[in-house]
Amino acid sequence: MIAAVFRAIPVRLAASLALTLSIAYLSLVPGYPTEDDPALVRTVALVPSLLQNAMHCALYALLTLLWAAVLVRWKRPILWAACFAIGYGVLLEYAQRFVPGRYPGLLDIGLNTLGVVIGAALAASLLHDRNRTA
């Protein structure tokens, strides 16, 4: 049932866009929230750095996987999804220069890229399985 839902391009596109925007929101949360900031902003600032690092990998793996599913009819969908995810991560890291209490970091770019590689490997495995059963 779930597999059938994710076969529909509009559902995959909506999920990909939602995750893309969520990553931007989480990446651009001020590093030093105030009492006036929303609860989510204050909560994100309290997440330990080790968990934040793991989240970088997980979110970018999922981002790559979802965009590969959207682009599945393109030639080389995994490559396009991976390039988008890496470029998006670099762009958000640069944008952090302008957010109070945040700064761009090569470690974050590396963790994002590791997540992209994991997501691309998962997408390749799923695409291979799909082509084999078709």
Short mmCIF file of N, CA and C in Angstrom, two decimals:
data_model
loop_
_atom_site.label_atom_id
_atom_site.label_comp_id
_atom_site.label_asym_id
_atom_site.label_seq_id
_atom_site.Cartn_x
_atom_site.Cartn_y
_atom_site.Cartn_z
N MET A 1 0.83 -1.19 0.00
CA MET A 1 0.00 0.00 0.00
C MET A 1 0.87 1.26 0.00
N ILE A 2 1.86 1.31 0.91
CA ILE A 2 2.74 2.48 0.98
C ILE A 2 3.52 2.62 -0.32
N ALA A 3 3.98 1.51 -0.86
CA ALA A 3 4.73 1.56 -2.12
C ALA A 3 3.88 2.15 -3.23
N ALA A 4 2.59 1.81 -3.26
CA ALA A 4 1.70 2.35 -4.29
C ALA A 4 1.54 3.86 -4.14
N VAL A 5 1.49 4.34 -2.92
CA VAL A 5 1.37 5.78 -2.68
C VAL A 5 2.59 6.51 -3.21
N PHE A 6 3.76 5.96 -2.97
CA PHE A 6 4.99 6.63 -3.39
C PHE A 6 5.27 6.47 -4.88
N ARG A 7 4.45 5.68 -5.58
CA ARG A 7 4.60 5.59 -7.03
C ARG A 7 4.06 6.84 -7.71
N ALA A 8 3.15 7.52 -7.06
CA ALA A 8 2.56 8.73 -7.64
C ALA A 8 3.56 9.87 -7.56
N ILE A 9 3.89 10.44 -8.71
CA ILE A 9 4.86 11.55 -8.76
C ILE A 9 4.42 12.72 -7.88
N PRO A 10 3.15 13.15 -7.89
CA PRO A 10 2.79 14.30 -7.05
C PRO A 10 3.06 14.08 -5.56
N VAL A 11 2.85 12.86 -5.08
CA VAL A 11 3.12 12.57 -3.67
C VAL A 11 4.61 12.63 -3.41
N ARG A 12 5.40 12.06 -4.30
CA ARG A 12 6.85 12.11 -4.14
C ARG A 12 7.36 13.54 -4.21
N LEU A 13 6.80 14.32 -5.13
CA LEU A 13 7.21 15.71 -5.27
C LEU A 13 6.86 16.50 -4.02
N ALA A 14 5.66 16.31 -3.50
CA ALA A 14 5.24 17.01 -2.28
C ALA A 14 6.14 16.65 -1.11
N ALA A 15 6.47 15.37 -0.97
CA ALA A 15 7.34 14.94 0.13
C ALA A 15 8.74 15.53 -0.04
N SER A 16 9.24 15.55 -1.27
CA SER A 16 10.58 16.10 -1.53
C SER A 16 10.63 17.59 -1.24
N LEU A 17 9.61 18.32 -1.68
CA LEU A 17 9.57 19.76 -1.42
C LEU A 17 9.42 20.05 0.07
N ALA A 18 8.60 19.27 0.75
CA ALA A 18 8.42 19.48 2.20
C ALA A 18 9.74 19.26 2.94
N LEU A 19 10.47 18.21 2.59
CA LEU A 19 11.75 17.96 3.25
C LEU A 19 12.76 19.03 2.88
N THR A 20 12.79 19.45 1.62
CA THR A 20 13.71 20.49 1.18
C THR A 20 13.50 21.78 1.98
N LEU A 21 12.24 22.18 2.14
CA LEU A 21 11.94 23.39 2.90
C LEU A 21 12.21 23.21 4.39
N SER A 22 11.95 22.03 4.91
CA SER A 22 12.22 21.76 6.33
C SER A 22 13.71 21.84 6.64
N ILE A 23 14.53 21.31 5.74
CA ILE A 23 15.98 21.39 5.94
C ILE A 23 16.43 22.84 5.92
N ALA A 24 15.88 23.64 5.02
CA ALA A 24 16.24 25.07 4.98
C ALA A 24 15.85 25.74 6.29
N TYR A 25 14.67 25.44 6.78
CA TYR A 25 14.21 26.05 8.04
C TYR A 25 15.15 25.67 9.19
N LEU A 26 15.45 24.38 9.30
CA LEU A 26 16.31 23.92 10.39
C LEU A 26 17.73 24.45 10.26
N SER A 27 18.21 24.61 9.03
CA SER A 27 19.57 25.10 8.80
C SER A 27 19.72 26.58 9.08
N LEU A 28 18.63 27.31 8.98
CA LEU A 28 18.71 28.77 9.11
C LEU A 28 18.10 29.28 10.42
N VAL A 29 17.91 28.38 11.37
CA VAL A 29 17.45 28.77 12.71
C VAL A 29 18.59 29.52 13.39
N PRO A 30 18.32 30.66 14.01
CA PRO A 30 19.39 31.39 14.71
C PRO A 30 20.04 30.50 15.77
N GLY A 31 21.35 30.65 15.92
CA GLY A 31 22.10 29.85 16.88
C GLY A 31 21.83 30.21 18.32
N TYR A 32 21.39 31.42 18.55
CA TYR A 32 21.10 31.89 19.90
C TYR A 32 19.68 32.40 19.94
N PRO A 33 18.70 31.50 20.10
CA PRO A 33 17.31 31.93 20.07
C PRO A 33 16.95 32.77 21.29
N THR A 34 15.94 33.59 21.12
CA THR A 34 15.43 34.43 22.21
C THR A 34 14.09 33.88 22.67
N GLU A 35 13.58 34.45 23.73
CA GLU A 35 12.27 34.05 24.26
C GLU A 35 11.15 34.26 23.24
N ASP A 36 11.35 35.21 22.34
CA ASP A 36 10.31 35.54 21.36
C ASP A 36 10.26 34.56 20.18
N ASP A 37 11.29 33.74 20.03
CA ASP A 37 11.32 32.79 18.92
C ASP A 37 10.33 31.66 19.17
N PRO A 38 9.84 31.03 18.07
CA PRO A 38 8.93 29.89 18.23
C PRO A 38 9.59 28.75 19.02
N ALA A 39 8.76 27.91 19.61
CA ALA A 39 9.26 26.80 20.43
C ALA A 39 10.18 25.88 19.63
N LEU A 40 9.86 25.64 18.36
CA LEU A 40 10.70 24.75 17.56
C LEU A 40 12.10 25.32 17.41
N VAL A 41 12.20 26.62 17.22
CA VAL A 41 13.51 27.27 17.08
C VAL A 41 14.31 27.09 18.37
N ARG A 42 13.66 27.30 19.50
CA ARG A 42 14.36 27.15 20.79
C ARG A 42 14.77 25.69 21.03
N THR A 43 13.93 24.76 20.61
CA THR A 43 14.22 23.34 20.80
C THR A 43 15.40 22.90 19.93
N VAL A 44 15.42 23.33 18.67
CA VAL A 44 16.51 22.94 17.76
C VAL A 44 17.85 23.41 18.31
N ALA A 45 17.88 24.58 18.93
CA ALA A 45 19.13 25.11 19.47
C ALA A 45 19.66 24.26 20.62
N LEU A 46 18.80 23.47 21.26
CA LEU A 46 19.22 22.65 22.40
C LEU A 46 19.71 21.26 22.00
N VAL A 47 19.56 20.88 20.74
CA VAL A 47 19.96 19.55 20.29
C VAL A 47 21.48 19.43 20.37
N PRO A 48 21.99 18.38 21.04
CA PRO A 48 23.45 18.20 21.15
C PRO A 48 24.10 18.07 19.77
N SER A 49 25.35 18.49 19.68
CA SER A 49 26.03 18.53 18.38
C SER A 49 26.18 17.14 17.76
N LEU A 50 26.39 16.10 18.56
CA LEU A 50 26.52 14.75 18.01
C LEU A 50 25.23 14.34 17.30
N LEU A 51 24.09 14.66 17.91
CA LEU A 51 22.81 14.34 17.29
C LEU A 51 22.58 15.21 16.05
N GLN A 52 23.01 16.46 16.10
CA GLN A 52 22.90 17.32 14.92
C GLN A 52 23.71 16.75 13.77
N ASN A 53 24.90 16.24 14.06
CA ASN A 53 25.73 15.64 13.02
C ASN A 53 25.05 14.42 12.40
N ALA A 54 24.46 13.58 13.23
CA ALA A 54 23.74 12.41 12.72
C ALA A 54 22.54 12.84 11.88
N MET A 55 21.89 13.92 12.31
CA MET A 55 20.74 14.42 11.56
C MET A 55 21.15 14.94 10.18
N HIS A 56 22.34 15.54 10.09
CA HIS A 56 22.84 15.99 8.78
C HIS A 56 22.84 14.80 7.81
N CYS A 57 23.46 13.71 8.22
CA CYS A 57 23.55 12.53 7.36
C CYS A 57 22.17 11.98 7.02
N ALA A 58 21.34 11.81 8.02
CA ALA A 58 20.03 11.21 7.80
C ALA A 58 19.15 12.07 6.90
N LEU A 59 19.11 13.37 7.16
CA LEU A 59 18.25 14.24 6.36
C LEU A 59 18.71 14.33 4.91
N TYR A 60 20.01 14.40 4.69
CA TYR A 60 20.50 14.50 3.31
C TYR A 60 20.41 13.16 2.59
N ALA A 61 20.49 12.05 3.31
CA ALA A 61 20.25 10.74 2.69
C ALA A 61 18.80 10.66 2.22
N LEU A 62 17.88 11.06 3.08
CA LEU A 62 16.47 11.03 2.73
C LEU A 62 16.17 12.02 1.60
N LEU A 63 16.79 13.19 1.64
CA LEU A 63 16.60 14.19 0.59
C LEU A 63 17.01 13.62 -0.77
N THR A 64 18.16 12.98 -0.82
CA THR A 64 18.65 12.38 -2.07
C THR A 64 17.72 11.27 -2.54
N LEU A 65 17.30 10.44 -1.62
CA LEU A 65 16.41 9.32 -1.96
C LEU A 65 15.08 9.83 -2.52
N LEU A 66 14.50 10.84 -1.86
CA LEU A 66 13.22 11.37 -2.31
C LEU A 66 13.33 12.05 -3.67
N TRP A 67 14.38 12.86 -3.87
CA TRP A 67 14.52 13.54 -5.16
C TRP A 67 14.83 12.54 -6.27
N ALA A 68 15.56 11.48 -5.97
CA ALA A 68 15.80 10.44 -6.98
C ALA A 68 14.48 9.78 -7.38
N ALA A 69 13.57 9.62 -6.41
CA ALA A 69 12.26 9.04 -6.71
C ALA A 69 11.43 9.98 -7.59
N VAL A 70 11.56 11.28 -7.36
CA VAL A 70 10.84 12.26 -8.19
C VAL A 70 11.39 12.25 -9.62
N LEU A 71 12.70 12.15 -9.73
CA LEU A 71 13.37 12.26 -11.03
C LEU A 71 13.57 10.90 -11.72
N VAL A 72 12.88 9.88 -11.25
CA VAL A 72 13.11 8.51 -11.70
C VAL A 72 12.98 8.34 -13.21
N ARG A 73 12.20 9.18 -13.86
CA ARG A 73 12.03 9.06 -15.31
C ARG A 73 13.11 9.79 -16.09
N TRP A 74 13.94 10.53 -15.41
CA TRP A 74 15.04 11.24 -16.06
C TRP A 74 16.18 10.26 -16.32
N LYS A 75 17.06 10.68 -17.20
CA LYS A 75 18.29 9.92 -17.39
C LYS A 75 19.18 10.23 -16.18
N ARG A 76 19.69 9.23 -15.52
CA ARG A 76 20.55 9.37 -14.34
C ARG A 76 19.89 10.13 -13.19
N PRO A 77 18.75 9.66 -12.71
CA PRO A 77 18.04 10.38 -11.64
C PRO A 77 18.83 10.48 -10.34
N ILE A 78 19.61 9.46 -10.04
CA ILE A 78 20.36 9.46 -8.78
C ILE A 78 21.47 10.50 -8.83
N LEU A 79 22.13 10.59 -9.97
CA LEU A 79 23.19 11.60 -10.12
C LEU A 79 22.61 13.01 -9.99
N TRP A 80 21.48 13.27 -10.65
CA TRP A 80 20.84 14.59 -10.56
C TRP A 80 20.41 14.90 -9.13
N ALA A 81 19.83 13.91 -8.47
CA ALA A 81 19.39 14.11 -7.08
C ALA A 81 20.58 14.38 -6.17
N ALA A 82 21.66 13.64 -6.36
CA ALA A 82 22.85 13.83 -5.54
C ALA A 82 23.47 15.21 -5.77
N CYS A 83 23.56 15.61 -7.03
CA CYS A 83 24.11 16.95 -7.32
C CYS A 83 23.25 18.05 -6.71
N PHE A 84 21.93 17.89 -6.81
CA PHE A 84 21.04 18.88 -6.20
C PHE A 84 21.25 18.94 -4.70
N ALA A 85 21.28 17.78 -4.05
CA ALA A 85 21.39 17.74 -2.59
C ALA A 85 22.71 18.33 -2.11
N ILE A 86 23.80 18.02 -2.79
CA ILE A 86 25.10 18.58 -2.39
C ILE A 86 25.11 20.09 -2.61
N GLY A 87 24.63 20.53 -3.76
CA GLY A 87 24.57 21.97 -4.03
C GLY A 87 23.69 22.70 -3.05
N TYR A 88 22.57 22.10 -2.70
CA TYR A 88 21.64 22.69 -1.74
C TYR A 88 22.30 22.81 -0.37
N GLY A 89 23.01 21.78 0.03
CA GLY A 89 23.71 21.81 1.32
C GLY A 89 24.77 22.90 1.37
N VAL A 90 25.54 23.03 0.29
CA VAL A 90 26.57 24.07 0.22
C VAL A 90 25.92 25.46 0.27
N LEU A 91 24.83 25.63 -0.47
CA LEU A 91 24.12 26.91 -0.47
C LEU A 91 23.61 27.28 0.92
N LEU A 92 23.04 26.31 1.62
CA LEU A 92 22.54 26.58 2.97
C LEU A 92 23.68 26.88 3.94
N GLU A 93 24.79 26.19 3.79
CA GLU A 93 25.94 26.48 4.65
C GLU A 93 26.41 27.92 4.42
N TYR A 94 26.46 28.34 3.17
CA TYR A 94 26.85 29.72 2.87
C TYR A 94 25.85 30.70 3.47
N ALA A 95 24.57 30.40 3.36
CA ALA A 95 23.52 31.28 3.88
C ALA A 95 23.63 31.45 5.40
N GLN A 96 24.20 30.46 6.07
CA GLN A 96 24.35 30.56 7.52
C GLN A 96 25.28 31.69 7.94
N ARG A 97 26.09 32.18 7.02
CA ARG A 97 26.96 33.33 7.33
C ARG A 97 26.14 34.54 7.78
N PHE A 98 24.90 34.61 7.31
CA PHE A 98 24.07 35.78 7.55
C PHE A 98 23.04 35.55 8.66
N VAL A 99 23.13 34.43 9.35
CA VAL A 99 22.19 34.10 10.43
C VAL A 99 22.90 34.27 11.77
N PRO A 100 22.31 35.05 12.68
CA PRO A 100 22.94 35.26 13.98
C PRO A 100 23.21 33.95 14.72
N GLY A 101 24.43 33.80 15.20
CA GLY A 101 24.79 32.62 15.98
C GLY A 101 25.07 31.38 15.15
N ARG A 102 25.04 31.49 13.83
CA ARG A 102 25.34 30.34 12.96
C ARG A 102 26.56 30.67 12.12
N TYR A 103 27.25 29.64 11.69
CA TYR A 103 28.41 29.84 10.83
C TYR A 103 28.54 28.63 9.91
N PRO A 104 29.03 28.87 8.70
CA PRO A 104 29.22 27.74 7.78
C PRO A 104 30.39 26.88 8.22
N GLY A 105 30.32 25.60 7.93
CA GLY A 105 31.40 24.71 8.32
C GLY A 105 31.65 23.60 7.32
N LEU A 106 32.91 23.29 7.11
CA LEU A 106 33.27 22.20 6.21
C LEU A 106 32.82 20.85 6.76
N LEU A 107 32.79 20.71 8.09
CA LEU A 107 32.33 19.46 8.69
C LEU A 107 30.87 19.20 8.29
N ASP A 108 30.05 20.24 8.36
CA ASP A 108 28.64 20.09 7.98
C ASP A 108 28.51 19.70 6.51
N ILE A 109 29.30 20.33 5.66
CA ILE A 109 29.26 19.99 4.23
C ILE A 109 29.68 18.53 4.03
N GLY A 110 30.70 18.10 4.76
CA GLY A 110 31.14 16.71 4.68
C GLY A 110 30.07 15.74 5.16
N LEU A 111 29.39 16.08 6.26
CA LEU A 111 28.33 15.22 6.77
C LEU A 111 27.14 15.18 5.81
N ASN A 112 26.82 16.34 5.23
CA ASN A 112 25.75 16.38 4.23
C ASN A 112 26.10 15.47 3.05
N THR A 113 27.34 15.57 2.59
CA THR A 113 27.79 14.78 1.45
C THR A 113 27.78 13.29 1.77
N LEU A 114 28.19 12.93 2.99
CA LEU A 114 28.11 11.53 3.41
C LEU A 114 26.67 11.04 3.35
N GLY A 115 25.75 11.86 3.83
CA GLY A 115 24.33 11.52 3.75
C GLY A 115 23.87 11.34 2.32
N VAL A 116 24.34 12.21 1.43
CA VAL A 116 23.98 12.11 0.01
C VAL A 116 24.49 10.79 -0.57
N VAL A 117 25.70 10.41 -0.23
CA VAL A 117 26.27 9.15 -0.73
C VAL A 117 25.43 7.96 -0.22
N ILE A 118 25.05 8.01 1.05
CA ILE A 118 24.21 6.94 1.61
C ILE A 118 22.86 6.90 0.90
N GLY A 119 22.25 8.08 0.71
CA GLY A 119 20.96 8.15 0.02
C GLY A 119 21.06 7.67 -1.42
N ALA A 120 22.14 8.02 -2.09
CA ALA A 120 22.33 7.58 -3.48
C ALA A 120 22.50 6.06 -3.55
N ALA A 121 23.21 5.50 -2.59
CA ALA A 121 23.38 4.04 -2.55
C ALA A 121 22.04 3.34 -2.31
N LEU A 122 21.25 3.89 -1.40
CA LEU A 122 19.92 3.33 -1.14
C LEU A 122 19.04 3.44 -2.38
N ALA A 123 19.07 4.60 -3.03
CA ALA A 123 18.27 4.81 -4.24
C ALA A 123 18.70 3.84 -5.34
N ALA A 124 20.01 3.64 -5.50
CA ALA A 124 20.50 2.71 -6.52
C ALA A 124 20.04 1.29 -6.23
N SER A 125 20.07 0.92 -4.96
CA SER A 125 19.63 -0.42 -4.57
C SER A 125 18.14 -0.60 -4.85
N LEU A 126 17.34 0.40 -4.47
CA LEU A 126 15.90 0.31 -4.70
C LEU A 126 15.56 0.33 -6.19
N LEU A 127 16.26 1.15 -6.94
CA LEU A 127 16.03 1.22 -8.39
C LEU A 127 16.42 -0.09 -9.06
N HIS A 128 17.52 -0.68 -8.60
CA HIS A 128 17.96 -1.97 -9.14
C HIS A 128 16.91 -3.04 -8.85
N ASP A 129 16.40 -3.07 -7.61
CA ASP A 129 15.37 -4.04 -7.25
C ASP A 129 14.10 -3.83 -8.07
N ARG A 130 13.75 -2.57 -8.29
CA ARG A 130 12.54 -2.24 -9.06
C ARG A 130 12.69 -2.71 -10.50
N ASN A 131 13.85 -2.47 -11.09
CA ASN A 131 14.08 -2.87 -12.48
C ASN A 131 14.14 -4.39 -12.62
N ARG A 132 14.62 -5.06 -11.59
CA ARG A 132 14.75 -6.51 -11.63
C ARG A 132 13.38 -7.19 -11.56
N THR A 133 12.45 -6.61 -10.78
CA THR A 133 11.13 -7.21 -10.64
C THR A 133 10.18 -6.79 -11.74
N ALA A 134 10.54 -5.75 -12.50
CA ALA A 134 9.64 -5.26 -13.56
C ALA A 134 9.68 -6.12 -14.79
#
